[in-house]
mmCIF file of C-alpha atoms in Angstrom:
data_model
loop_
_atom_site.group_PDB
_atom_site.id
_atom_site.type_symbol
_atom_site.label_atom_id
_atom_site.label_comp_id
_atom_site.label_asym_id
_atom_site.label_seq_id
_atom_site.Cartn_x
_atom_site.Cartn_y
_atom_site.Cartn_z
ATOM 1 C CA MET A 1 -18.119 8.775 -11.366
ATOM 2 C CA ILE A 2 -17.870 11.394 -8.624
ATOM 3 C CA CYS A 3 -14.429 12.707 -7.657
ATOM 4 C CA CYS A 4 -13.676 12.014 -3.989
ATOM 5 C CA TYR A 5 -11.646 15.249 -3.750
ATOM 6 C CA CYS A 6 -13.745 17.979 -5.361
ATOM 7 C CA GLY A 7 -17.116 16.231 -5.794
ATOM 8 C CA THR A 8 -17.359 16.848 -9.536
ATOM 9 C CA GLU A 9 -19.434 14.392 -11.580
ATOM 10 C CA ASN A 10 -17.268 12.820 -14.311
ATOM 11 C CA LEU A 11 -18.190 10.691 -17.284
ATOM 12 C CA GLY A 12 -15.891 7.669 -17.163
ATOM 13 C CA ASP A 13 -12.564 9.468 -17.502
ATOM 14 C CA LYS A 14 -9.496 8.240 -15.673
ATOM 15 C CA SER A 15 -9.040 11.628 -14.048
ATOM 16 C CA CYS A 16 -11.360 14.356 -12.813
ATOM 17 C CA SER A 17 -12.286 16.972 -15.385
ATOM 18 C CA PHE A 18 -12.024 19.715 -12.752
ATOM 19 C CA CYS A 19 -9.069 18.899 -10.457
ATOM 20 C CA GLU A 20 -7.432 16.093 -12.496
ATOM 21 C CA ALA A 21 -7.332 13.730 -9.497
ATOM 22 C CA PRO A 22 -7.308 10.047 -10.464
ATOM 23 C CA LEU A 23 -10.792 8.523 -10.315
ATOM 24 C CA ASP A 24 -9.727 4.892 -10.067
ATOM 25 C CA HIS A 25 -8.748 4.954 -6.402
ATOM 26 C CA GLY A 26 -10.304 6.314 -3.236
ATOM 27 C CA ARG A 27 -8.851 7.643 -0.065
ATOM 28 C CA PRO A 28 -7.097 5.273 2.322
ATOM 29 C CA LYS A 29 -9.395 3.603 4.841
ATOM 30 C CA ARG A 30 -8.419 2.924 8.434
ATOM 31 C CA LYS A 31 -7.710 -0.661 9.310
ATOM 32 C CA ASN A 32 -9.247 -2.318 12.344
ATOM 33 C CA PHE A 33 -5.940 -3.800 13.387
ATOM 34 C CA VAL A 34 -2.298 -2.969 12.645
ATOM 35 C CA TYR A 35 0.503 -5.420 13.416
ATOM 36 C CA LEU A 36 4.286 -5.262 13.187
ATOM 37 C CA GLU A 37 4.670 -7.595 10.192
ATOM 38 C CA GLN A 38 2.811 -5.082 8.017
ATOM 39 C CA CYS A 39 5.931 -2.907 8.065
ATOM 40 C CA GLU A 40 7.546 -5.483 5.754
ATOM 41 C CA GLN A 41 5.233 -4.534 2.899
ATOM 42 C CA PRO A 42 6.758 -2.632 -0.017
ATOM 43 C CA PHE A 43 6.591 1.157 -0.187
ATOM 44 C CA SER A 44 3.852 1.015 -2.821
ATOM 45 C CA GLN A 45 1.581 -0.774 -0.343
ATOM 46 C CA LEU A 46 2.571 1.243 2.733
ATOM 47 C CA LYS A 47 1.750 4.541 1.042
ATOM 48 C CA LEU A 48 -1.850 3.308 0.682
ATOM 49 C CA PHE A 49 -2.230 3.013 4.480
ATOM 50 C CA HIS A 50 -4.278 5.603 6.334
ATOM 51 C CA THR A 51 -2.083 8.138 8.161
ATOM 52 C CA TYR A 52 -3.433 6.973 11.529
ATOM 53 C CA ASP A 53 -2.446 3.386 10.707
ATOM 54 C CA LEU A 54 1.019 4.552 9.638
ATOM 55 C CA LEU A 55 1.431 6.250 13.010
ATOM 56 C CA LEU A 56 0.419 3.067 14.819
ATOM 57 C CA LEU A 57 2.769 1.009 12.682
ATOM 58 C CA LEU A 58 5.645 3.445 13.221
ATOM 59 C CA ARG A 59 5.061 3.221 16.966
ATOM 60 C CA LEU A 60 5.332 -0.581 16.777
ATOM 61 C CA VAL A 61 8.471 -0.415 14.622
ATOM 62 C CA ARG A 62 10.141 2.117 16.933
ATOM 63 C CA LYS A 63 9.393 -0.137 19.918
ATOM 64 C CA GLU A 64 10.857 -3.152 18.125
ATOM 65 C CA ARG A 65 13.895 -1.088 17.098
ATOM 66 C CA SER A 66 14.429 0.016 20.682
ATOM 67 C CA ASP A 67 14.143 -3.585 21.906
ATOM 68 C CA ALA A 68 16.617 -4.708 19.234
ATOM 69 C CA PHE A 69 19.060 -1.972 20.276
ATOM 70 C CA ASN A 70 18.851 -3.004 23.934
ATOM 71 C CA GLN A 71 19.314 -6.651 22.994
ATOM 72 C CA MET A 72 22.298 -5.780 20.788
ATOM 73 C CA ARG A 73 23.850 -3.774 23.626
ATOM 74 C CA LEU A 74 23.388 -6.645 26.085
ATOM 75 C CA ILE A 75 24.824 -9.170 23.655
ATOM 76 C CA LYS A 76 27.876 -7.017 22.968
ATOM 77 C CA LYS A 77 28.392 -6.489 26.692
ATOM 78 C CA GLY A 78 27.965 -10.221 27.307
ATOM 79 C CA ALA A 79 30.325 -11.084 24.449
ATOM 80 C CA GLN A 80 33.153 -9.396 26.300
ATOM 81 C CA GLU A 81 32.497 -11.405 29.470
ATOM 82 C CA ALA A 82 31.610 -14.735 27.871
ATOM 83 C CA GLN A 83 32.434 -16.360 24.590
ATOM 84 C CA MET A 84 29.668 -15.321 22.160
ATOM 85 C CA ASP A 85 29.696 -16.429 18.567
ATOM 86 C CA GLN A 86 29.835 -13.771 15.875
ATOM 87 C CA GLU A 87 26.600 -15.068 14.348
ATOM 88 C CA THR A 88 24.581 -14.059 17.432
ATOM 89 C CA ILE A 89 26.154 -10.616 17.503
ATOM 90 C CA SER A 90 25.558 -10.144 13.756
ATOM 91 C CA PHE A 91 21.911 -11.169 14.067
ATOM 92 C CA ALA A 92 21.284 -8.575 16.791
ATOM 93 C CA GLU A 93 22.930 -5.863 14.687
ATOM 94 C CA GLU A 94 20.933 -6.877 11.595
ATOM 95 C CA GLN A 95 17.652 -6.686 13.514
ATOM 96 C CA TYR A 96 18.479 -3.191 14.753
ATOM 97 C CA LEU A 97 19.464 -1.989 11.268
ATOM 98 C CA TYR A 98 16.396 -3.623 9.699
ATOM 99 C CA TYR A 99 13.947 -1.839 12.009
ATOM 100 C CA THR A 100 15.885 1.415 11.657
ATOM 101 C CA LYS A 101 15.367 1.278 7.885
ATOM 102 C CA ARG A 102 11.697 0.296 8.253
ATOM 103 C CA ALA A 103 11.148 3.250 10.597
ATOM 104 C CA LYS A 104 12.779 5.590 8.058
ATOM 105 C CA VAL A 105 10.424 4.384 5.307
ATOM 106 C CA LEU A 106 7.360 5.007 7.480
ATOM 107 C CA GLU A 107 8.702 8.358 8.664
ATOM 108 C CA GLY A 108 9.323 9.375 5.049
ATOM 109 C CA ILE A 109 5.716 8.660 4.086
ATOM 110 C CA LEU A 110 4.498 10.605 7.121
ATOM 111 C CA ILE A 111 6.779 13.539 6.257
ATOM 112 C CA ASP A 112 5.262 13.593 2.754
ATOM 113 C CA ARG A 113 1.754 13.688 4.224
ATOM 114 C CA MET A 114 2.127 15.746 7.380
ATOM 115 C CA GLY A 115 5.239 17.786 6.669
ATOM 116 C CA TYR A 116 7.049 16.357 9.695
ATOM 117 C CA LYS A 117 7.667 13.132 11.571
ATOM 118 C CA PRO A 118 6.382 12.972 15.132
ATOM 119 C CA LYS A 119 9.143 12.729 17.704
ATOM 120 C CA THR A 120 7.026 10.502 19.927
ATOM 121 C CA ILE A 121 3.808 8.680 19.202
ATOM 122 C CA ASN A 122 2.000 8.337 22.490
ATOM 123 C CA ASP A 123 -1.579 7.516 23.442
ATOM 124 C CA LYS A 124 -2.454 11.204 23.819
ATOM 125 C CA LEU A 125 -1.479 11.952 20.203
ATOM 126 C CA LEU A 126 -3.326 8.915 18.851
ATOM 127 C CA ILE A 127 -6.489 9.623 20.860
ATOM 128 C CA ASN A 128 -6.482 13.242 19.691
ATOM 129 C CA ILE A 129 -6.116 12.241 16.031
ATOM 130 C CA ASP A 130 -8.742 9.514 16.425
ATOM 131 C CA GLN A 131 -11.232 12.031 17.844
ATOM 132 C CA LYS A 132 -10.598 14.449 14.973
ATOM 133 C CA ILE A 133 -11.113 11.672 12.423
ATOM 134 C CA LYS A 134 -14.376 10.603 14.071
ATOM 135 C CA GLU A 135 -15.617 14.223 14.159
ATOM 136 C CA TYR A 136 -14.839 14.589 10.459
ATOM 137 C CA GLU A 137 -16.586 11.304 9.613
ATOM 138 C CA LYS A 138 -19.727 12.472 11.444
ATOM 139 C CA LYS A 139 -19.820 15.659 9.343
ATOM 140 C CA ALA A 140 -19.182 13.794 6.094
#
């Protein structure tokens, strides 16, 4: 088996004889499509996502978090003017806290990989990373 990190030929070991990298798993592959519900996967599954896919997913989660915050703000403002039940207010707060925690998980994985979490994830950043990945794939 050939190590995907250093390229050393190995004879059936569980780790590379040169760099000791595990031989039973490869590098993460990019997905064709990333959707919001994927953020609900456990950490052990999320850490297997390609960094580009994590950025896309974090962008979706941040958008949902922002929408939940705006909804929570409107509900709280409306609760003062009209009679709102506590269940509606609690649901809006739970949604905001849920997506805040999901964003922190994704940001933590990105910090481990990149050394920082991007402040904003816009099209320019994603296009730039996508181009670099495609250039690397052409060389490899």
